[in-house]
Structure formats: structure tokens, C-alpha cells
Short mmCIF file of C-alpha atoms (C1' of nucleotides) and ligand atoms in Angstrom, two decimals:
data_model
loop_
_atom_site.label_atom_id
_atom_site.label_comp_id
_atom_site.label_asym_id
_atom_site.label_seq_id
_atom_site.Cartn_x
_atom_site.Cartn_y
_atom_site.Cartn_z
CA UNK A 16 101.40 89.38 84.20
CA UNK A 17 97.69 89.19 85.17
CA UNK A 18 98.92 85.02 87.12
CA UNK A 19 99.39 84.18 90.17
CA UNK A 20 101.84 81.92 88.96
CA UNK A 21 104.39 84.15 87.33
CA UNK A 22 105.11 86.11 90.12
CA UNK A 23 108.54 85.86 92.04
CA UNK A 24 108.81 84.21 95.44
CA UNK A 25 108.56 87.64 97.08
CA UNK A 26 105.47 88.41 95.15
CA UNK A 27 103.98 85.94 95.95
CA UNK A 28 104.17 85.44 99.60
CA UNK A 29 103.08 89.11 100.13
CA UNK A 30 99.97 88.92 97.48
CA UNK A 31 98.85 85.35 99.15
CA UNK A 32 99.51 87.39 102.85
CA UNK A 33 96.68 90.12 101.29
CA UNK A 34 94.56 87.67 99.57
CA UNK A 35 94.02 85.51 102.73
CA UNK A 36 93.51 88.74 104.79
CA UNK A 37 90.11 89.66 105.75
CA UNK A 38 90.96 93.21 105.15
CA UNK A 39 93.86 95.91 104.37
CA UNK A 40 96.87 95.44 105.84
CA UNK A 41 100.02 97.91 106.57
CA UNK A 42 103.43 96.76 104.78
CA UNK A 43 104.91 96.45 108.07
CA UNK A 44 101.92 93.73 108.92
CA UNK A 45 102.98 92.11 106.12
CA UNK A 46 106.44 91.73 106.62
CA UNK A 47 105.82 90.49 110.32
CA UNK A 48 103.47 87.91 108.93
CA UNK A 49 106.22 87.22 106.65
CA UNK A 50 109.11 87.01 108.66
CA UNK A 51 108.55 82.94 109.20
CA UNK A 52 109.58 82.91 105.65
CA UNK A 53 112.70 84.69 105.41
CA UNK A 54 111.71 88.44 105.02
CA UNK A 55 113.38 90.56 107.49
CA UNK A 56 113.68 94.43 105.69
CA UNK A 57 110.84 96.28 105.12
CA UNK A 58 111.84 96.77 101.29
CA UNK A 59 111.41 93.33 100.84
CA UNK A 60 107.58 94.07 101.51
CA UNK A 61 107.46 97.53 99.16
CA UNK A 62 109.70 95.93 96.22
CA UNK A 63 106.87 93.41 96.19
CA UNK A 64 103.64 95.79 96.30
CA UNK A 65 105.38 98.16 94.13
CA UNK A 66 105.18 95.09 91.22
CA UNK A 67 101.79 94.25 92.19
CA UNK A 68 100.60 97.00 91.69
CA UNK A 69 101.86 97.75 88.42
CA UNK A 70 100.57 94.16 87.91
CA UNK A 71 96.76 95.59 89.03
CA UNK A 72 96.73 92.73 91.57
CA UNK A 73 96.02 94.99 94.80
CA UNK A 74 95.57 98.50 95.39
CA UNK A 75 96.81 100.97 98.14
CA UNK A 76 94.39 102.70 100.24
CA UNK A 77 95.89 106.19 100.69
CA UNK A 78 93.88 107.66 103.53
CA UNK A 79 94.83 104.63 105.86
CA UNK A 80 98.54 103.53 104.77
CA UNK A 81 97.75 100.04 103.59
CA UNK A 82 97.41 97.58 100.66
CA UNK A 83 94.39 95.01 99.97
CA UNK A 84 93.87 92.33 97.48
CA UNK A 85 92.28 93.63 94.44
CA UNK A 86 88.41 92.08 94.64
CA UNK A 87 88.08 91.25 91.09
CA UNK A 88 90.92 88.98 90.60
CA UNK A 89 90.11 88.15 87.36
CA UNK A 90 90.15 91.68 85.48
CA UNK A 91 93.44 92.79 86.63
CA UNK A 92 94.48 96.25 86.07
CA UNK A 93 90.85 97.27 85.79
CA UNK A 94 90.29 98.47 82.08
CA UNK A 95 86.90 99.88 83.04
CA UNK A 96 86.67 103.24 85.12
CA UNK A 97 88.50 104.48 88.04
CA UNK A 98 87.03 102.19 91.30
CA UNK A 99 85.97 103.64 94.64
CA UNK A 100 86.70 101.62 97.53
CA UNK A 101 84.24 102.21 101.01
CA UNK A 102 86.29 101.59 104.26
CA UNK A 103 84.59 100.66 107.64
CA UNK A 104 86.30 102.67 110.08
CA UNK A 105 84.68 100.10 112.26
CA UNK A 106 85.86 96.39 111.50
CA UNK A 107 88.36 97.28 108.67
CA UNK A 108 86.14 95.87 105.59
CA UNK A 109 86.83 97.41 102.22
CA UNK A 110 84.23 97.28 99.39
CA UNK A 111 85.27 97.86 95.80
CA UNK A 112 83.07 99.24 93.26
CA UNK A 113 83.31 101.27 90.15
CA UNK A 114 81.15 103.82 88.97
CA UNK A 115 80.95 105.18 84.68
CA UNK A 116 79.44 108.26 85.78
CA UNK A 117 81.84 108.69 88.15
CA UNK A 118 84.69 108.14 86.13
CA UNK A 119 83.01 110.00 82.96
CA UNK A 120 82.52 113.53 85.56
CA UNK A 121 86.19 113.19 86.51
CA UNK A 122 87.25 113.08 82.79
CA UNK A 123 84.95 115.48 82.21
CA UNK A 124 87.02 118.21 84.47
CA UNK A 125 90.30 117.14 83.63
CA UNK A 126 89.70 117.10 80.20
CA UNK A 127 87.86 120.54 80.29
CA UNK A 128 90.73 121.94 82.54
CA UNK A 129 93.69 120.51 80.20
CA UNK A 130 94.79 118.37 83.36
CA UNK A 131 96.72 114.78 82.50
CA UNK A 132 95.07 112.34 84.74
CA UNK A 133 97.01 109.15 85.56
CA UNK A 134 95.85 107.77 88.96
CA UNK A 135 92.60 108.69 90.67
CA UNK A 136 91.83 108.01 94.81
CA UNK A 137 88.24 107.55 95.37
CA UNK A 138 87.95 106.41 99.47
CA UNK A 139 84.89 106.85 101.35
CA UNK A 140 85.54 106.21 105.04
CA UNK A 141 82.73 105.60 107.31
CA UNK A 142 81.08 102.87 109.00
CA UNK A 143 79.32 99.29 107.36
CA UNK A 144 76.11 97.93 107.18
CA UNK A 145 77.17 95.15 109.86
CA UNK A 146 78.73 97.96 112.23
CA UNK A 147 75.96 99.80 111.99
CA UNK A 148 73.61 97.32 113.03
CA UNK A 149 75.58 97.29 116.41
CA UNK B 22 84.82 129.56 113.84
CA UNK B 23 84.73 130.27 110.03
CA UNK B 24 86.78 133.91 110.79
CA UNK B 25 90.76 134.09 110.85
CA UNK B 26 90.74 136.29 113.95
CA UNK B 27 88.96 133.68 116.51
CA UNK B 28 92.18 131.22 115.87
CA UNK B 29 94.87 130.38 118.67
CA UNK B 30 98.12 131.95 117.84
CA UNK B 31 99.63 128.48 116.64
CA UNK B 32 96.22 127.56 114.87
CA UNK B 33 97.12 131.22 112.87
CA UNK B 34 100.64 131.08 112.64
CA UNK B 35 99.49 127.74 110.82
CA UNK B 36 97.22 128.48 109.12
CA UNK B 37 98.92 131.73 107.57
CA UNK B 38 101.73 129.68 106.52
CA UNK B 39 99.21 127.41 104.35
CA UNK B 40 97.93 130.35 103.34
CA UNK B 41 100.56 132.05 101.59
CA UNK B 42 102.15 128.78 100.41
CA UNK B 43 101.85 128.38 96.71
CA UNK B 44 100.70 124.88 97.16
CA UNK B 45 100.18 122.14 99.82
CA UNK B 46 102.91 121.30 102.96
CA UNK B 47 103.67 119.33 104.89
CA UNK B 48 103.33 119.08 108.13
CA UNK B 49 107.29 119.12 109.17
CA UNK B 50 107.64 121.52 106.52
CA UNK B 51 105.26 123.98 108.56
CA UNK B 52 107.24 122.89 111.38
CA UNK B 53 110.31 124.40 109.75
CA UNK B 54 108.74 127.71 108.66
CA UNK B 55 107.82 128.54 112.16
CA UNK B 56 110.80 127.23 114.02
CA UNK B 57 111.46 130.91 114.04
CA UNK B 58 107.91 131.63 115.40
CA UNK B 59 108.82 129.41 118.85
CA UNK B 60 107.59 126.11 117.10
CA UNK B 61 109.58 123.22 118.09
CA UNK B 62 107.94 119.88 117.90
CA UNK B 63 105.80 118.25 115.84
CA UNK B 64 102.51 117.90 117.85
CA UNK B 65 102.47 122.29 117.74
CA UNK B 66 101.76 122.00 114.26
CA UNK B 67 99.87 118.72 114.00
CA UNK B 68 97.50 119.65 116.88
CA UNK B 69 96.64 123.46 115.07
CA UNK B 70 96.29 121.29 111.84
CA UNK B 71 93.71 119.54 113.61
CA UNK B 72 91.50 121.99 114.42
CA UNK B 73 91.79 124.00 111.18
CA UNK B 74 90.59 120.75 109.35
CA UNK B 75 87.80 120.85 112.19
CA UNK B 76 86.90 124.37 110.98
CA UNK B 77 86.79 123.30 107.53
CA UNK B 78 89.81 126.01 106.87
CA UNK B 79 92.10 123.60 105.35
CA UNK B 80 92.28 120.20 103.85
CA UNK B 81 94.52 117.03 104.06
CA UNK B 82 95.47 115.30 100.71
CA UNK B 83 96.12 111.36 101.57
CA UNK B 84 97.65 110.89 98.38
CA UNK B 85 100.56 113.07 99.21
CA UNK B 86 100.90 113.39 103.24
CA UNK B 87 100.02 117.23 103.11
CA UNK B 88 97.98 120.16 104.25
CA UNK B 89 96.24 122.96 101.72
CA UNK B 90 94.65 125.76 102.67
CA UNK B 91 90.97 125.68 101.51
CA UNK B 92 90.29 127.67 98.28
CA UNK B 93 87.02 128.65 99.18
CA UNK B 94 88.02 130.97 101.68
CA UNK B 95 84.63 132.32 102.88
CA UNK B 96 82.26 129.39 102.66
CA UNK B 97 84.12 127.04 104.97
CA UNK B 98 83.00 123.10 105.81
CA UNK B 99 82.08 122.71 102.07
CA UNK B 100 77.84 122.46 103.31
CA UNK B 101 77.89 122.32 99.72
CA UNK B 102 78.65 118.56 98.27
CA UNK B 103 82.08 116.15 98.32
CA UNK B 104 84.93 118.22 97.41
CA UNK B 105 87.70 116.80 94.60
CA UNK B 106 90.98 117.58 94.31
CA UNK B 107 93.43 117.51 91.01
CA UNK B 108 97.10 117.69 92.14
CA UNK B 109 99.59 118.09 89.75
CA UNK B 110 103.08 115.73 90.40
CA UNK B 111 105.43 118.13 88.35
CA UNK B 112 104.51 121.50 90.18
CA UNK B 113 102.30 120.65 93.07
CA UNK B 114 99.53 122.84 92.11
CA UNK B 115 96.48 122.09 93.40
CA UNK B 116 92.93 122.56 92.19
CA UNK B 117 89.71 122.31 94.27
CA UNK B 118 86.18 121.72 93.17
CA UNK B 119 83.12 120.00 94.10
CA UNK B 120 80.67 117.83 91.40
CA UNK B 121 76.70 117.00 92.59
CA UNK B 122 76.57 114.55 89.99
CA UNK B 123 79.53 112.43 91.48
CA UNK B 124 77.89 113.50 95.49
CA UNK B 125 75.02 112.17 94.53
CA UNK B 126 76.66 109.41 92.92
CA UNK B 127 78.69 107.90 95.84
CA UNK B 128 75.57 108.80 98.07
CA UNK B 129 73.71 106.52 96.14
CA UNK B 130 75.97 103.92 96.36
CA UNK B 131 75.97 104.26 100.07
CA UNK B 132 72.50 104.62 100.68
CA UNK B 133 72.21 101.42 99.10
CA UNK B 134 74.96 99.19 100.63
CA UNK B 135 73.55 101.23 104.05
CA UNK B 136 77.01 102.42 104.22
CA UNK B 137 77.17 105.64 106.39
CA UNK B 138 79.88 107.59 105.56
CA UNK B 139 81.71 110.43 107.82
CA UNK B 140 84.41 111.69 105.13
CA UNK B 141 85.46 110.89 101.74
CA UNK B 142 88.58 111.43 99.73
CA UNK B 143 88.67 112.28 95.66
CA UNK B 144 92.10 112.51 94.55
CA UNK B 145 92.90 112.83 91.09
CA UNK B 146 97.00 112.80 90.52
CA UNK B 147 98.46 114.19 86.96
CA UNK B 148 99.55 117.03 85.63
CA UNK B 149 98.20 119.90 85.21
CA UNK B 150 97.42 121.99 81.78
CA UNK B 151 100.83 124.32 82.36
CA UNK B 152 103.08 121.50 83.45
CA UNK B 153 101.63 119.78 80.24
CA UNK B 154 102.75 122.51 77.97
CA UNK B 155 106.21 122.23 78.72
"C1'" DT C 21 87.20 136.82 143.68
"C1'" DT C 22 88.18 132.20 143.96
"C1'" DT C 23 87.59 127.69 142.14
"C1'" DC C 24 86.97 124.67 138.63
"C1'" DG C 25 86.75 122.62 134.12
"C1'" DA C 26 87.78 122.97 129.33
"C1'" DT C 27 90.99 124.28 126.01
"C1'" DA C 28 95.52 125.22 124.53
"C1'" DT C 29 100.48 124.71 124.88
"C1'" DG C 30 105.49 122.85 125.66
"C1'" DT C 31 108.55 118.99 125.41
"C1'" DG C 32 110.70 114.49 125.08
"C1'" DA C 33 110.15 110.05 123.75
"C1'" DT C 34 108.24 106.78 120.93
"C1'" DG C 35 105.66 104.63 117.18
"C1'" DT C 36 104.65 104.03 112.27
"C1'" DT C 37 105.47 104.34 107.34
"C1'" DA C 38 108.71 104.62 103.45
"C1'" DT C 39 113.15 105.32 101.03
"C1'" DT C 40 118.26 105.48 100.11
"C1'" DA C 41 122.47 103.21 99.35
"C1'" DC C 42 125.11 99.48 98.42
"C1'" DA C 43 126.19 94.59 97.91
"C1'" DT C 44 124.78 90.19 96.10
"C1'" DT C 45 122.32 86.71 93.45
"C1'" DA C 46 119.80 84.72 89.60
"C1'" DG C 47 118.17 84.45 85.10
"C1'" DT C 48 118.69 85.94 79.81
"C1'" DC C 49 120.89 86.38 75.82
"C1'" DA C 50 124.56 87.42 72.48
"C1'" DT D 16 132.15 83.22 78.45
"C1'" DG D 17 130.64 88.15 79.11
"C1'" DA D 18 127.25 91.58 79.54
"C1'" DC D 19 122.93 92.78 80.80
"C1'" DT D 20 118.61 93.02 83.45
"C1'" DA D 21 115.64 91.82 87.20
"C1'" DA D 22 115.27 90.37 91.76
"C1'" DT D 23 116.98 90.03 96.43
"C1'" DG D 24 119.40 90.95 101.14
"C1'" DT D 25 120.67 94.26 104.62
"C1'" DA D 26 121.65 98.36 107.28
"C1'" DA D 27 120.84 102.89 107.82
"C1'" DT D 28 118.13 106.78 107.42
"C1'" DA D 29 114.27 109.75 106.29
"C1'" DA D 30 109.49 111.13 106.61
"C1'" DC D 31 105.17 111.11 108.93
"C1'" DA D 32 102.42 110.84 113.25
"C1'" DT D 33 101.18 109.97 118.16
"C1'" DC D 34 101.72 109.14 123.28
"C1'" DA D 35 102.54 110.69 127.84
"C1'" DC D 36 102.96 114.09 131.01
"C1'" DA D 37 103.58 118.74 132.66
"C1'" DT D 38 102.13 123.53 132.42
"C1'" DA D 39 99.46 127.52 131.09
"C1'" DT D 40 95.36 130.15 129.78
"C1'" DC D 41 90.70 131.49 129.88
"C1'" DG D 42 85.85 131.73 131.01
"C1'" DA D 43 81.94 130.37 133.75
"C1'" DA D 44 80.07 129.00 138.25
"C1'" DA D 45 80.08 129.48 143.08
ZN1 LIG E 214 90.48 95.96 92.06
ZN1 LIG E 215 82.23 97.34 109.51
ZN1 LIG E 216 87.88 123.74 100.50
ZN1 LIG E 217 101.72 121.61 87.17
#
DNA sequence: TTTCGATATGTGATGTTATTACATTAGTCA
DNA sequence: TGACTAATGTAATAACATCACATATCGAAA
């Protein structure tokens, strides 16, 4: 599941719509970017981003509502830590990194506090080196 | 602004109800508690939200489209570092608390991709150590 | 005290994001 | 074939958030 090529038409019309985006976009962008090709429901967006994610192909950006094209397409699913992602509030650019110590603190409290992780949102909004250059 | 008494009466009658909740809400739920209180539209509660998150008073969890009273109660604004928060997704128990190590960590990070950054998010979705138990 | 500006409030309409419910279609495997 | 699972199509609805405009409240300046 880590292909391009095994994933369903759906799929793969909304995972090429993020992966030629310059940035994050809404599921509702999506779908109107999709519509030329036959999608006209909204679940016919979220049925899609619901697989890739499983599939570790994009991620969801919680504090802004939208979806962007994991940056590592190679390492799906990311088997290393938890990943951070830095969001210009300015142009919309999102920067993925991932950080052991990081990861090792916040394992370090749930562990210590008995607490069963399974998904961890790191988002740091601000503004870019290139915005801030303005 | 860090004292109850200086709030509005909808800023209170907000911020009370986060207060005694046993967990975060949301904001229609609010709405709903204090239809009884004169509150009828959404913008009463989302505009007292506002300004208690200006005041450091409460928090918003992106992760789960809701509003928790902070559990620092007398330090408000956090001048301390990043705060993290473990939410459990069988009882909705939240816990607070703040790490230098990973501060420092995603300051670093910052710093060096000259990223400046107004307001970051640390969500850590599980369950907790009594839902665990069960 | 009157005037003014800033802040807070009331209300309806609208915009945005996500899910429910149900029907249909397409592939897989006895 | 039949039975099963995954994927899809569609309409309706729910959940979350903001816009636009009118009104009210309060404190400082004149
Ligand atoms: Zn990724
Ligand atoms: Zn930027
Ligand atoms: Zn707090
Ligand atoms: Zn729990």
C-alpha cells in the first residue's frame, strides 16, 4: 500500500490533486478541482483521504482544516518519530520535519502517566523565512 | 485581565461553563448550556471564546473542535514554555503540561529555518491510564 | 455634561467542514 | 452461481465558524 499505483481511481485523483499542490488544501478544494472528473459529493473527497491516510501518503493539518501531500514520499507511514509540520500563516507553505527528542519527551509523559498514545499533532503556525523577508 | 471578576457577563457566563465542565466543549455545546442564560446565537459564545483565549484563560484543542478551561488557573498566558495536551478519545479527559526540552526543541528548529512562530499546537490523542484499565 | 471612540452585544443570514443513510457497482473467492 | 468485501454515487443533514449590520454600554476628552 505504500504505490501510487495501487490506489483506486478516487485515490488517486485526490492524492495527485495534493501532490501537485503547492500547499494544503481543504477537501472541499479538492473536490472542486475534481469535479472535471466526475466527483460531485463531498464524501467522494473524505472516502479518499480517509484511505490515504491510513496509507501514510498525506497528513491532515488539524489547526487549519486541510490535507497535504506527505513530503517524504518514499517512507510512507513514517516508522521514525511523530513529525511536526511549520505552517506559514503567510503564503500557505508547510514544512515537515521530525524530531527523536521530541518524540522520545512525548513518550516519556505518556508512558510515565500510563496514557495510550496513538496519534500525535505537532503544528507550529507562524510566518516563513520568505514572508518574513517581506 | 488574568482575574475572573474583570470579564463581560458573556465572557463569564462562558467561561464558568468551561469551568465546571468535566472536560472540553464545544462551542454549540456552550451555546446550549446558556440558552437559558439569554444566549442565542453562535457569535455570543464564539466572540467571549475569543477573548478568553486572548487572556490566556482557556485553550482551543484543533484536534477535536473544542474549548478547555486552562488548568493552570492562576498563572495565565503560559509565560512559561509551549503547552501539550494529552486527550483521551474514550472519556475526554484532558491533561495539560508544558516540556522545556521539547520548547526549546521546536525553537531550535525555528530559529534555524528563521521560521517565526506566533502559536503552536501539541496534541497527543489516546487514552488515558483509567480508560486503559477498563 | 456632552460628545466621541472603543468595546461589547443582539440577530439573521451565510459560509465552511464533515458525516449519516441508503442505493449501487465492481472485484474476490468458494 | 452465490456470497462476500471494498469501493462508489447521491441526497440530505449535522457540526463548526464567520459576515454584515444594528444597537448598547462605558470611559475619557472637550
Ligand atoms: Zn510525511
Ligand atoms: Zn510564507
Ligand atoms: Zn493552560
Ligand atoms: Zn479516559
Amino acid at each position: 500500500m505504500t504505490s501510487t499505483q495501487e490506489l483506486t481511481k478516487n485515490q488517486s485523483l485526490v492524492f495527485n490533486a495534493l501532490a501537485r499542490a503547492d500547499g494544503p488544501l481543504s477537501a472541499y478544494t479538492i473536490l472542486d478541482q475534481l469535479r472535471g472528473d466526475g466527483f460531485r459529493a463531498p464524501l467522494q473527497v473524505y472516502r479518499a483521504l480517509d484511505k490515504l491516510l491510513d496509507y501514510g501518503m498525506i497528513h491532515r493539518l488539524e489547526s487549519i482544516n486541510a490535507f497535504v501531500a506527505c513530503s517524504h514520499p518514499h517512507e510512507h507511514n513514517h516508522s521514525h518519530g511523530m513529525i511536526a509540520f511549520a505552517i506559514c500563516d503567510k503564503c500557505g507553505q508547510v514544512s515537515e520535519f521530525s524530531d527523536d527528542i521530541i518524540t522520545d519527551r512525548v513518550r516519556d509523559w505518556t508512558t510515565s502517566h500510563g496514557f495510550k498514545q496513538s496519534k500525535t499533532t505537532i503544528e507550529i503556525r507562524g510566518v516563513c523565512a520568505n514572508c518574513g523577508n517581506a
